[in-house]
């Protein structure tokens, strides 16, 4: 669908792209990722015809860009810009109709039936038909983004280019936009999108191309490109890559400098929340241990990926005494113990571990009645533990851990 071969772009003495090569197949969604200033927008502008490369070639469906007129190239490539501001308060339908411009002859007057069908289909496919009579200035950021996707869809091109389509959108609108692009790609188009959020890129893209310092540093499936060794050099930072327990795709966290910190944290409670707790604490620079976790649990996999000490037990059956003893040993050497939606069974060993340490932080997402399975006595023990513990959200977990340790170390008042 798209073939970019050894293109070079510079502005005056400053080189921006240096021998970049990239391809996108039909029914493929490729994410262009990299640090700010890497040249992602410049590459998209070279592909869509706004910039002329100093060297190299660009082909779409085998046709060279320099062999096409602007109108012919616009019949092959449609762009969804990052900036959706316009200089006039056009109606939504007028914005979408602009996508038909490359297909109209100079002698055409008015909107043809073929144009009308394309416009209506684009409005319907992007769920923007309900806005058709409204001014573009009246819409929210996510709604405006959909309108510009509709314009690109009405343009009816085999290739879609998107420049940071999720920038400044909230989470639900980010997912909606990328799901829409995925659907369009599934119909035979190719798409290349500059995406700053590495987790979203990994979730929705078939392949990623990592651009850094004007060159492609890695291309391939998300799990290959989002490798700490590759990312650390490109972004000039230290990263942790784990598996998102909800999507099964890579998730990237920038890690802080551990410095001289020797804080140790033990995590009890597996599953999605336990995995997030381990990754969050590791990214914050803490030395993490964990368990007892079931073999195959996503928290077990996360601990293994990050090199954290973890106690495991078979996937089924009771947790053995040796595993419980090992968890006691790790917890006793920790500064803080974190309970992440811990399930309390008949043996109540997790409560035994937590009660044996002076500093506890609780992460609670599931209702208590769904997790305490050992009767009123276990519930009372948990409530007593809760009264002396810090309650935290996953986002504030590192701060809660630091505060819990500081409270423990603070001298008592006279």
PDB file of N, CA and C in Angstrom, residues 372-405:
ATOM      1  N   UNK A 372     -13.778 -11.886  51.280  1.00  0.00           N
ATOM      2  CA  UNK A 372     -13.666 -12.567  52.588  1.00  0.00           C
ATOM      3  C   UNK A 372     -14.608 -13.760  52.572  1.00  0.00           C
ATOM      4  N   UNK A 373     -14.004 -14.954  52.488  1.00  0.00           N
ATOM      5  CA  UNK A 373     -14.779 -16.181  52.305  1.00  0.00           C
ATOM      6  C   UNK A 373     -14.721 -17.082  53.529  1.00  0.00           C
ATOM      7  N   UNK A 374     -14.312 -16.510  54.669  1.00  0.00           N
ATOM      8  CA  UNK A 374     -14.073 -17.348  55.843  1.00  0.00           C
ATOM      9  C   UNK A 374     -14.915 -16.940  57.043  1.00  0.00           C
ATOM     10  N   UNK A 375     -16.025 -16.243  56.822  1.00  0.00           N
ATOM     11  CA  UNK A 375     -16.937 -15.959  57.905  1.00  0.00           C
ATOM     12  C   UNK A 375     -16.661 -14.675  58.657  1.00  0.00           C
ATOM     13  N   UNK A 376     -17.435 -14.489  59.744  1.00  0.00           N
ATOM     14  CA  UNK A 376     -17.427 -13.240  60.490  1.00  0.00           C
ATOM     15  C   UNK A 376     -16.093 -12.981  61.183  1.00  0.00           C
ATOM     16  N   UNK A 377     -15.455 -14.023  61.659  1.00  0.00           N
ATOM     17  CA  UNK A 377     -14.177 -13.856  62.349  1.00  0.00           C
ATOM     18  C   UNK A 377     -13.134 -13.263  61.400  1.00  0.00           C
ATOM     19  N   UNK A 378     -13.088 -13.764  60.172  1.00  0.00           N
ATOM     20  CA  UNK A 378     -12.134 -13.242  59.193  1.00  0.00           C
ATOM     21  C   UNK A 378     -12.464 -11.802  58.831  1.00  0.00           C
ATOM     22  N   UNK A 379     -13.747 -11.494  58.740  1.00  0.00           N
ATOM     23  CA  UNK A 379     -14.154 -10.126  58.431  1.00  0.00           C
ATOM     24  C   UNK A 379     -13.713  -9.174  59.547  1.00  0.00           C
ATOM     25  N   UNK A 380     -13.885  -9.576  60.777  1.00  0.00           N
ATOM     26  CA  UNK A 380     -13.479  -8.741  61.903  1.00  0.00           C
ATOM     27  C   UNK A 380     -11.959  -8.509  61.898  1.00  0.00           C
ATOM     28  N   UNK A 381     -11.206  -9.562  61.588  1.00  0.00           N
ATOM     29  CA  UNK A 381      -9.756  -9.427  61.543  1.00  0.00           C
ATOM     30  C   UNK A 381      -9.344  -8.441  60.450  1.00  0.00           C
ATOM     31  N   UNK A 382      -9.984  -8.540  59.300  1.00  0.00           N
ATOM     32  CA  UNK A 382      -9.652  -7.639  58.189  1.00  0.00           C
ATOM     33  C   UNK A 382      -9.986  -6.193  58.559  1.00  0.00           C
ATOM     34  N   UNK A 383     -11.139  -5.985  59.185  1.00  0.00           N
ATOM     35  CA  UNK A 383     -11.530  -4.628  59.570  1.00  0.00           C
ATOM     36  C   UNK A 383     -10.558  -4.050  60.583  1.00  0.00           C
ATOM     37  N   UNK A 384     -10.086  -4.869  61.516  1.00  0.00           N
ATOM     38  CA  UNK A 384      -9.101  -4.403  62.494  1.00  0.00           C
ATOM     39  C   UNK A 384      -7.797  -4.017  61.800  1.00  0.00           C
ATOM     40  N   UNK A 385      -7.376  -4.868  60.838  1.00  0.00           N
ATOM     41  CA  UNK A 385      -6.182  -4.554  60.059  1.00  0.00           C
ATOM     42  C   UNK A 385      -6.379  -3.255  59.278  1.00  0.00           C
ATOM     43  N   UNK A 386      -7.555  -3.084  58.730  1.00  0.00           N
ATOM     44  CA  UNK A 386      -7.855  -1.907  57.913  1.00  0.00           C
ATOM     45  C   UNK A 386      -7.739  -0.617  58.716  1.00  0.00           C
ATOM     46  N   UNK A 387      -8.118  -0.661  59.993  1.00  0.00           N
ATOM     47  CA  UNK A 387      -8.106   0.528  60.838  1.00  0.00           C
ATOM     48  C   UNK A 387      -6.696   1.053  61.078  1.00  0.00           C
ATOM     49  N   UNK A 388      -5.689   0.178  60.998  1.00  0.00           N
ATOM     50  CA  UNK A 388      -4.303   0.627  61.227  1.00  0.00           C
ATOM     51  C   UNK A 388      -3.504   0.748  59.929  1.00  0.00           C
ATOM     52  N   UNK A 389      -4.185   0.560  58.792  1.00  0.00           N
ATOM     53  CA  UNK A 389      -3.493   0.576  57.498  1.00  0.00           C
ATOM     54  C   UNK A 389      -3.810   1.850  56.732  1.00  0.00           C
ATOM     55  N   UNK A 390      -3.009   2.123  55.719  1.00  0.00           N
ATOM     56  CA  UNK A 390      -3.301   3.200  54.778  1.00  0.00           C
ATOM     57  C   UNK A 390      -4.080   2.624  53.612  1.00  0.00           C
ATOM     58  N   UNK A 391      -5.096   3.369  53.157  1.00  0.00           N
ATOM     59  CA  UNK A 391      -5.904   2.962  52.006  1.00  0.00           C
ATOM     60  C   UNK A 391      -5.447   3.809  50.819  1.00  0.00           C
ATOM     61  N   UNK A 392      -5.170   3.166  49.696  1.00  0.00           N
ATOM     62  CA  UNK A 392      -4.613   3.898  48.554  1.00  0.00           C
ATOM     63  C   UNK A 392      -5.280   3.472  47.259  1.00  0.00           C
ATOM     64  N   UNK A 393      -5.233   4.353  46.254  1.00  0.00           N
ATOM     65  CA  UNK A 393      -5.543   4.009  44.876  1.00  0.00           C
ATOM     66  C   UNK A 393      -4.237   3.593  44.208  1.00  0.00           C
ATOM     67  N   UNK A 394      -4.351   2.852  43.096  1.00  0.00           N
ATOM     68  CA  UNK A 394      -3.140   2.358  42.445  1.00  0.00           C
ATOM     69  C   UNK A 394      -2.247   3.519  42.005  1.00  0.00           C
ATOM     70  N   UNK A 395      -2.848   4.633  41.561  1.00  0.00           N
ATOM     71  CA  UNK A 395      -2.051   5.762  41.081  1.00  0.00           C
ATOM     72  C   UNK A 395      -1.238   6.410  42.204  1.00  0.00           C
ATOM     73  N   UNK A 396      -1.742   6.348  43.431  1.00  0.00           N
ATOM     74  CA  UNK A 396      -1.057   6.993  44.555  1.00  0.00           C
ATOM     75  C   UNK A 396      -0.304   5.985  45.418  1.00  0.00           C
ATOM     76  N   UNK A 397      -0.143   4.754  44.933  1.00  0.00           N
ATOM     77  CA  UNK A 397       0.471   3.711  45.744  1.00  0.00           C
ATOM     78  C   UNK A 397       1.895   4.054  46.190  1.00  0.00           C
ATOM     79  N   UNK A 398       2.786   4.526  45.318  1.00  0.00           N
ATOM     80  CA  UNK A 398       4.146   4.832  45.792  1.00  0.00           C
ATOM     81  C   UNK A 398       4.162   5.870  46.917  1.00  0.00           C
ATOM     82  N   UNK A 399       3.309   6.885  46.815  1.00  0.00           N
ATOM     83  CA  UNK A 399       3.241   7.895  47.864  1.00  0.00           C
ATOM     84  C   UNK A 399       2.730   7.293  49.162  1.00  0.00           C
ATOM     85  N   UNK A 400       1.699   6.438  49.057  1.00  0.00           N
ATOM     86  CA  UNK A 400       1.154   5.808  50.264  1.00  0.00           C
ATOM     87  C   UNK A 400       2.191   4.919  50.937  1.00  0.00           C
ATOM     88  N   UNK A 401       2.983   4.205  50.152  1.00  0.00           N
ATOM     89  CA  UNK A 401       4.036   3.355  50.707  1.00  0.00           C
ATOM     90  C   UNK A 401       5.077   4.206  51.435  1.00  0.00           C
ATOM     91  N   UNK A 402       5.474   5.326  50.815  1.00  0.00           N
ATOM     92  CA  UNK A 402       6.463   6.210  51.448  1.00  0.00           C
ATOM     93  C   UNK A 402       5.916   6.784  52.750  1.00  0.00           C
ATOM     94  N   UNK A 403       4.652   7.212  52.730  1.00  0.00           N
ATOM     95  CA  UNK A 403       4.045   7.773  53.936  1.00  0.00           C
ATOM     96  C   UNK A 403       3.922   6.732  55.029  1.00  0.00           C
ATOM     97  N   UNK A 404       3.598   5.488  54.647  1.00  0.00           N
ATOM     98  CA  UNK A 404       3.461   4.422  55.641  1.00  0.00           C
ATOM     99  C   UNK A 404       4.795   4.151  56.322  1.00  0.00           C
ATOM    100  N   UNK A 405       5.879   4.145  55.544  1.00  0.00           N
ATOM    101  CA  UNK A 405       7.183   3.915  56.145  1.00  0.00           C
ATOM    102  C   UNK A 405       7.623   5.105  56.995  1.00  0.00           C
TER     103      UNK A 405
END
